[in-house]
């Protein structure tokens, strides 16, 4: 997602890019990285566009500025929308990727995308994630031809980053408003507040939509500590793969057989009838039309 794919004439001129994110802290919804880029010769004109840190602007003003920058032929923009399920999967995987690393990879992915479109990037301005100098060195090693400025509060210091902040924030806000709730069979409302862990309305929403076995809807980042705390005392799930790794080839085979045969009564026609009809099954499986396999 981004500005038109047609490369403008100014792409061959020295260009600068600003990068910022929205939604790093919330327990709900995607994290969005946004970038804005333009010719270095246009940099002095950015101040007249009245960009500012998106967090300091009202929603109506952010929307107005976003629509304006889309119409400016001297500006380009792009976003990377990172799904909450992707965030959770990477942070909870066996070989974990922490949030800082995910953020770095997203920012570098945006830079690469703009370079691949044929833009001559010579300067880049980023709001820091972690130690500013270490982040700058990491970026410089990946893109040696670009001069990097990495700073705290960069969205307040550099208009090009302020513009990127607006792009990211508006994109995330729209994504939340238009989020397609996949759990269509569940009674899910959208009154989830700001989405931040400390918001009482968000906490109440999480409690209301918590399932004792399956956790939370796909809108929620399972890897956040808020979710871990809320799921304490709920049903504990034993994963076959974990048992195999911990037990070795000896006792794990018995455990595997136990897990594999649990709930599979293939010899009884009555149970087959119930299974095929979906009656008596958990609502979670019914709404997703997940069927039980009796033969592999």
Tab-separated table of C-alpha atoms in Angstrom:
chain	number	residue	atom	x	y	z
A	1	UNK	CA	0.000	0.000	0.000
A	2	UNK	CA	1.350	3.401	-0.899
A	3	UNK	CA	1.459	6.193	-3.462
A	4	UNK	CA	0.986	5.435	-7.149
A	5	UNK	CA	3.440	2.993	-8.673
A	6	UNK	CA	4.367	5.415	-11.476
A	7	UNK	CA	7.841	6.757	-10.722
A	8	UNK	CA	7.901	10.577	-10.887
A	9	UNK	CA	10.565	12.554	-12.691
A	10	UNK	CA	12.114	13.698	-9.426
A	11	UNK	CA	12.913	10.116	-8.389
A	12	UNK	CA	16.377	10.428	-9.941
A	13	UNK	CA	17.153	13.511	-7.876
A	14	UNK	CA	18.661	13.183	-4.354
A	15	UNK	CA	15.751	12.295	-2.060
A	16	UNK	CA	15.139	12.045	1.661
A	17	UNK	CA	12.820	9.702	3.535
A	18	UNK	CA	11.224	9.842	6.974
A	19	UNK	CA	9.958	6.780	8.845
A	20	UNK	CA	7.756	6.405	11.919
A	21	UNK	CA	5.307	3.929	13.414
A	22	UNK	CA	1.864	3.845	14.969
A	23	UNK	CA	0.471	1.208	17.311
A	24	UNK	CA	3.637	-0.136	18.895
A	25	UNK	CA	2.188	-0.222	22.414
A	26	UNK	CA	-1.489	-1.280	22.059
A	27	UNK	CA	-2.603	-4.813	22.825
A	28	UNK	CA	-5.129	-4.663	19.963
A	29	UNK	CA	-4.761	-4.294	16.221
A	30	UNK	CA	-1.818	-3.997	13.844
A	31	UNK	CA	1.407	-2.098	14.201
A	32	UNK	CA	1.884	0.178	11.201
A	33	UNK	CA	5.138	1.576	9.873
A	34	UNK	CA	4.815	4.516	7.517
A	35	UNK	CA	7.271	6.451	5.398
A	36	UNK	CA	7.174	9.667	3.421
A	37	UNK	CA	9.790	10.712	0.881
A	38	UNK	CA	10.488	13.662	-1.374
A	39	UNK	CA	13.320	15.424	-3.242
A	40	UNK	CA	15.899	17.056	-0.998
A	41	UNK	CA	15.149	20.271	-2.901
A	42	UNK	CA	11.568	20.133	-1.563
A	43	UNK	CA	12.636	19.845	2.077
A	44	UNK	CA	12.330	23.567	2.762
A	45	UNK	CA	8.708	23.487	1.625
A	46	UNK	CA	7.690	20.782	4.124
A	47	UNK	CA	7.280	23.272	6.963
A	48	UNK	CA	4.500	25.024	5.037
A	49	UNK	CA	2.481	21.789	4.976
A	50	UNK	CA	1.936	22.013	8.760
A	51	UNK	CA	2.871	18.418	9.513
A	52	UNK	CA	3.325	17.588	13.193
A	53	UNK	CA	3.654	14.567	15.433
A	54	UNK	CA	0.408	12.697	14.766
A	55	UNK	CA	-0.163	12.169	18.499
A	56	UNK	CA	-0.526	15.932	18.968
A	57	UNK	CA	-3.172	16.289	16.257
A	58	UNK	CA	-6.886	15.627	16.406
A	59	UNK	CA	-8.217	12.869	14.201
A	60	UNK	CA	-9.949	15.297	11.815
A	61	UNK	CA	-6.705	17.236	11.284
A	62	UNK	CA	-4.697	14.039	10.701
A	63	UNK	CA	-7.198	12.915	8.082
A	64	UNK	CA	-7.057	16.310	6.371
A	65	UNK	CA	-3.251	16.361	6.246
A	66	UNK	CA	-3.172	12.754	5.033
A	67	UNK	CA	-5.472	13.528	2.115
A	68	UNK	CA	-3.445	16.636	1.300
A	69	UNK	CA	-0.108	14.835	1.167
A	70	UNK	CA	-1.599	12.184	-1.125
A	71	UNK	CA	-2.390	14.942	-3.625
A	72	UNK	CA	1.081	16.506	-3.461
A	73	UNK	CA	3.049	15.436	-6.543
A	74	UNK	CA	6.333	16.147	-4.762
A	75	UNK	CA	5.653	13.600	-2.024
A	76	UNK	CA	5.583	9.834	-1.951
A	77	UNK	CA	4.489	7.515	0.854
A	78	UNK	CA	4.209	3.857	1.765
A	79	UNK	CA	3.120	1.734	4.727
A	80	UNK	CA	3.811	-1.679	6.202
A	81	UNK	CA	0.850	-3.031	8.160
A	82	UNK	CA	1.929	-5.784	10.564
A	83	UNK	CA	-1.006	-7.981	11.556
A	84	UNK	CA	-1.450	-8.694	15.302
A	85	UNK	CA	-1.239	-12.412	14.554
A	86	UNK	CA	2.126	-11.926	12.877
A	87	UNK	CA	3.388	-9.945	15.858
A	88	UNK	CA	2.268	-12.662	18.279
A	89	UNK	CA	3.607	-15.502	16.142
A	90	UNK	CA	7.061	-13.952	15.876
A	91	UNK	CA	7.260	-12.993	19.549
A	92	UNK	CA	6.013	-16.382	20.798
A	93	UNK	CA	7.862	-18.606	18.324
A	94	UNK	CA	10.538	-21.048	19.440
A	95	UNK	CA	13.133	-18.755	17.851
A	96	UNK	CA	11.634	-15.503	19.064
A	97	UNK	CA	11.838	-12.139	17.307
A	98	UNK	CA	11.393	-9.258	19.733
A	99	UNK	CA	9.398	-6.128	18.983
A	100	UNK	CA	12.494	-3.993	18.384
A	101	UNK	CA	13.754	-6.407	15.746
A	102	UNK	CA	10.336	-6.532	14.087
A	103	UNK	CA	10.333	-2.726	14.032
A	104	UNK	CA	13.832	-2.517	12.553
A	105	UNK	CA	12.961	-5.037	9.843
A	106	UNK	CA	9.809	-3.133	8.925
A	107	UNK	CA	11.677	0.177	8.618
A	108	UNK	CA	14.416	-1.384	6.520
A	109	UNK	CA	11.795	-3.071	4.378
A	110	UNK	CA	10.237	0.314	3.589
A	111	UNK	CA	13.615	1.782	2.647
A	112	UNK	CA	14.321	-1.154	0.353
A	113	UNK	CA	10.876	-0.852	-1.220
A	114	UNK	CA	11.441	2.829	-2.086
A	115	UNK	CA	14.934	2.114	-3.445
A	116	UNK	CA	13.576	-0.739	-5.550
A	117	UNK	CA	11.013	1.647	-7.054
A	118	UNK	CA	13.913	3.666	-8.439
A	119	UNK	CA	14.183	6.535	-5.969
A	120	UNK	CA	17.637	7.955	-5.272
A	121	UNK	CA	17.621	8.079	-1.477
A	122	UNK	CA	20.519	9.989	0.059
A	123	UNK	CA	19.103	10.904	3.493
A	124	UNK	CA	16.873	9.063	5.976
A	125	UNK	CA	15.341	10.283	9.239
A	126	UNK	CA	13.887	7.846	11.758
A	127	UNK	CA	12.352	7.884	15.200
A	128	UNK	CA	14.576	5.612	17.241
A	129	UNK	CA	13.737	2.118	18.423
A	130	UNK	CA	16.202	1.191	21.122
A	131	UNK	CA	19.592	2.890	21.310
A	132	UNK	CA	19.758	5.597	18.596
A	133	UNK	CA	23.442	5.133	17.740
A	134	UNK	CA	23.261	1.331	17.539
A	135	UNK	CA	20.196	1.615	15.338
A	136	UNK	CA	21.947	4.159	13.092
A	137	UNK	CA	24.965	1.874	12.689
A	138	UNK	CA	22.712	-1.068	11.853
A	139	UNK	CA	20.940	0.947	9.161
A	140	UNK	CA	24.201	2.328	7.746
A	141	UNK	CA	25.653	-1.162	7.424
A	142	UNK	CA	22.587	-2.261	5.449
A	143	UNK	CA	22.333	0.874	3.270
A	144	UNK	CA	25.835	2.323	3.045
A	145	UNK	CA	24.984	5.014	0.481
A	146	UNK	CA	22.368	6.699	2.692
A	147	UNK	CA	23.071	9.183	5.472
A	148	UNK	CA	20.962	8.241	8.511
A	149	UNK	CA	19.729	10.468	11.307
A	150	UNK	CA	18.162	8.467	14.148
A	151	UNK	CA	16.692	10.438	17.018
A	152	UNK	CA	14.246	10.326	19.878
A	153	UNK	CA	11.114	12.378	19.139
A	154	UNK	CA	12.103	12.577	15.480
A	155	UNK	CA	8.417	12.999	14.621
A	156	UNK	CA	8.545	16.338	16.461
A	157	UNK	CA	11.920	17.439	15.063
A	158	UNK	CA	11.758	16.640	11.352
A	159	UNK	CA	8.741	17.435	9.156
A	160	UNK	CA	9.497	14.476	6.884
A	161	UNK	CA	9.103	12.145	9.910
A	162	UNK	CA	6.002	14.051	11.060
A	163	UNK	CA	4.460	13.293	7.669
A	164	UNK	CA	5.373	9.614	8.020
A	165	UNK	CA	3.822	9.628	11.498
A	166	UNK	CA	0.541	10.925	10.055
A	167	UNK	CA	0.577	8.289	7.308
A	168	UNK	CA	1.126	5.504	9.859
A	169	UNK	CA	-1.432	6.783	12.368
A	170	UNK	CA	-4.234	7.363	9.858
A	171	UNK	CA	-3.608	3.960	8.276
A	172	UNK	CA	-3.815	2.200	11.649
A	173	UNK	CA	-6.939	4.120	12.715
A	174	UNK	CA	-8.679	3.203	9.465
A	175	UNK	CA	-7.566	-0.412	9.772
A	176	UNK	CA	-9.135	-0.651	13.232
A	177	UNK	CA	-12.379	0.987	12.102
A	178	UNK	CA	-12.660	-1.324	9.102
A	179	UNK	CA	-11.213	-4.440	10.761
A	180	UNK	CA	-12.887	-7.581	9.463
A	181	UNK	CA	-13.660	-9.660	12.535
A	182	UNK	CA	-13.061	-13.257	11.463
A	183	UNK	CA	-14.830	-14.793	14.440
A	184	UNK	CA	-18.232	-14.130	12.846
A	185	UNK	CA	-20.059	-16.548	15.112
A	186	UNK	CA	-18.924	-14.771	18.262
A	187	UNK	CA	-20.632	-11.816	19.903
A	188	UNK	CA	-17.790	-9.324	19.387
A	189	UNK	CA	-18.271	-5.597	19.813
A	190	UNK	CA	-15.930	-2.783	18.824
A	191	UNK	CA	-16.059	-0.832	22.070
A	192	UNK	CA	-12.455	-1.615	22.918
A	193	UNK	CA	-11.306	1.887	23.848
A	194	UNK	CA	-7.847	3.061	22.863
A	195	UNK	CA	-6.419	-0.444	22.660
A	196	UNK	CA	-3.668	0.351	25.164
A	197	UNK	CA	-3.144	-2.111	28.049
A	198	UNK	CA	-3.726	0.549	30.720
A	199	UNK	CA	-7.106	1.636	29.327
A	200	UNK	CA	-9.934	0.328	31.608
A	201	UNK	CA	-12.269	0.041	28.598
A	202	UNK	CA	-9.705	-2.057	26.735
A	203	UNK	CA	-9.179	-4.314	29.763
A	204	UNK	CA	-12.936	-4.781	30.140
A	205	UNK	CA	-13.194	-5.678	26.448
A	206	UNK	CA	-10.438	-8.281	26.776
A	207	UNK	CA	-12.134	-9.888	29.778
A	208	UNK	CA	-15.478	-9.917	27.961
A	209	UNK	CA	-14.017	-11.563	24.850
A	210	UNK	CA	-11.716	-14.059	26.548
A	211	UNK	CA	-12.237	-17.757	25.804
A	212	UNK	CA	-11.021	-20.233	28.422
A	213	UNK	CA	-9.426	-22.499	25.791
A	214	UNK	CA	-8.808	-20.422	22.653
A	215	UNK	CA	-7.825	-17.136	24.264
A	216	UNK	CA	-8.805	-14.000	22.369
A	217	UNK	CA	-10.062	-12.968	18.920
A	218	UNK	CA	-7.486	-12.487	16.143
A	219	UNK	CA	-7.540	-8.713	16.711
A	220	UNK	CA	-5.593	-9.253	19.950
A	221	UNK	CA	-1.821	-9.556	20.335
A	222	UNK	CA	-1.489	-12.731	22.399
A	223	UNK	CA	2.166	-12.017	23.142
A	224	UNK	CA	1.425	-8.944	25.265
A	225	UNK	CA	1.817	-9.336	29.037
A	226	UNK	CA	-1.749	-8.086	29.540
A	227	UNK	CA	-3.062	-11.189	27.764
A	228	UNK	CA	-0.757	-13.556	29.630
A	229	UNK	CA	-2.032	-12.251	32.956
A	230	UNK	CA	-5.670	-12.542	31.928
A	231	UNK	CA	-5.228	-16.143	30.773
A	232	UNK	CA	-3.745	-17.360	34.049
A	233	UNK	CA	-5.935	-20.028	35.583
A	234	UNK	CA	-7.616	-20.905	32.279
A	235	UNK	CA	-7.395	-24.263	30.503
A	236	UNK	CA	-3.810	-25.426	30.039
A	237	UNK	CA	-3.015	-26.775	26.577
A	238	UNK	CA	-0.454	-29.559	26.104
A	239	UNK	CA	1.228	-29.302	22.700
A	240	UNK	CA	2.275	-32.549	21.084
A	241	UNK	CA	5.444	-31.057	19.595
A	242	UNK	CA	6.576	-29.727	22.974
A	243	UNK	CA	6.020	-33.073	24.630
A	244	UNK	CA	8.029	-34.822	21.909
A	245	UNK	CA	10.989	-32.489	22.352
A	246	UNK	CA	10.995	-32.687	26.135
A	247	UNK	CA	10.533	-36.456	26.479
A	248	UNK	CA	12.687	-37.759	23.646
A	249	UNK	CA	11.803	-40.830	21.605
A	250	UNK	CA	10.871	-42.973	24.592
A	251	UNK	CA	7.847	-41.817	26.554
A	252	UNK	CA	6.854	-39.293	23.891
A	253	UNK	CA	5.389	-41.975	21.632
A	254	UNK	CA	2.869	-42.924	24.311
A	255	UNK	CA	1.984	-39.279	24.843
A	256	UNK	CA	1.641	-38.784	21.100
A	257	UNK	CA	-0.701	-41.747	20.821
A	258	UNK	CA	-2.768	-40.410	23.695
A	259	UNK	CA	-3.087	-36.975	22.128
A	260	UNK	CA	-3.752	-38.349	18.643
A	261	UNK	CA	-6.536	-40.652	19.759
A	262	UNK	CA	-8.229	-38.183	22.089
A	263	UNK	CA	-11.790	-37.542	20.914
A	264	UNK	CA	-11.634	-39.838	17.885
A	265	UNK	CA	-14.331	-42.520	18.275
A	266	UNK	CA	-14.479	-43.821	14.751
A	267	UNK	CA	-16.140	-47.095	15.572
A	268	UNK	CA	-19.364	-45.599	16.876
A	269	UNK	CA	-21.847	-44.504	14.234
A	270	UNK	CA	-23.627	-42.237	16.735
A	271	UNK	CA	-20.495	-40.151	17.355
A	272	UNK	CA	-19.887	-39.927	13.615
A	273	UNK	CA	-23.401	-38.617	13.155
A	274	UNK	CA	-22.906	-35.967	15.839
A	275	UNK	CA	-19.564	-34.960	14.355
A	276	UNK	CA	-20.867	-34.636	10.805
A	277	UNK	CA	-23.818	-32.562	11.940
A	278	UNK	CA	-21.716	-30.313	14.152
A	279	UNK	CA	-24.064	-30.777	17.118
A	280	UNK	CA	-22.505	-30.824	20.547
A	281	UNK	CA	-19.275	-29.275	19.314
A	282	UNK	CA	-17.593	-26.192	20.701
A	283	UNK	CA	-18.933	-22.966	19.219
A	284	UNK	CA	-15.384	-22.033	18.234
A	285	UNK	CA	-15.245	-24.963	15.777
A	286	UNK	CA	-18.807	-24.541	14.561
A	287	UNK	CA	-18.386	-20.888	13.549
A	288	UNK	CA	-15.197	-21.664	11.632
A	289	UNK	CA	-16.655	-24.836	10.077
A	290	UNK	CA	-13.687	-26.844	11.330
A	291	UNK	CA	-14.284	-30.567	10.855
A	292	UNK	CA	-12.796	-33.443	12.802
A	293	UNK	CA	-10.755	-35.932	10.762
A	294	UNK	CA	-11.106	-39.612	11.578
A	295	UNK	CA	-8.656	-40.893	8.977
A	296	UNK	CA	-5.295	-39.545	7.851
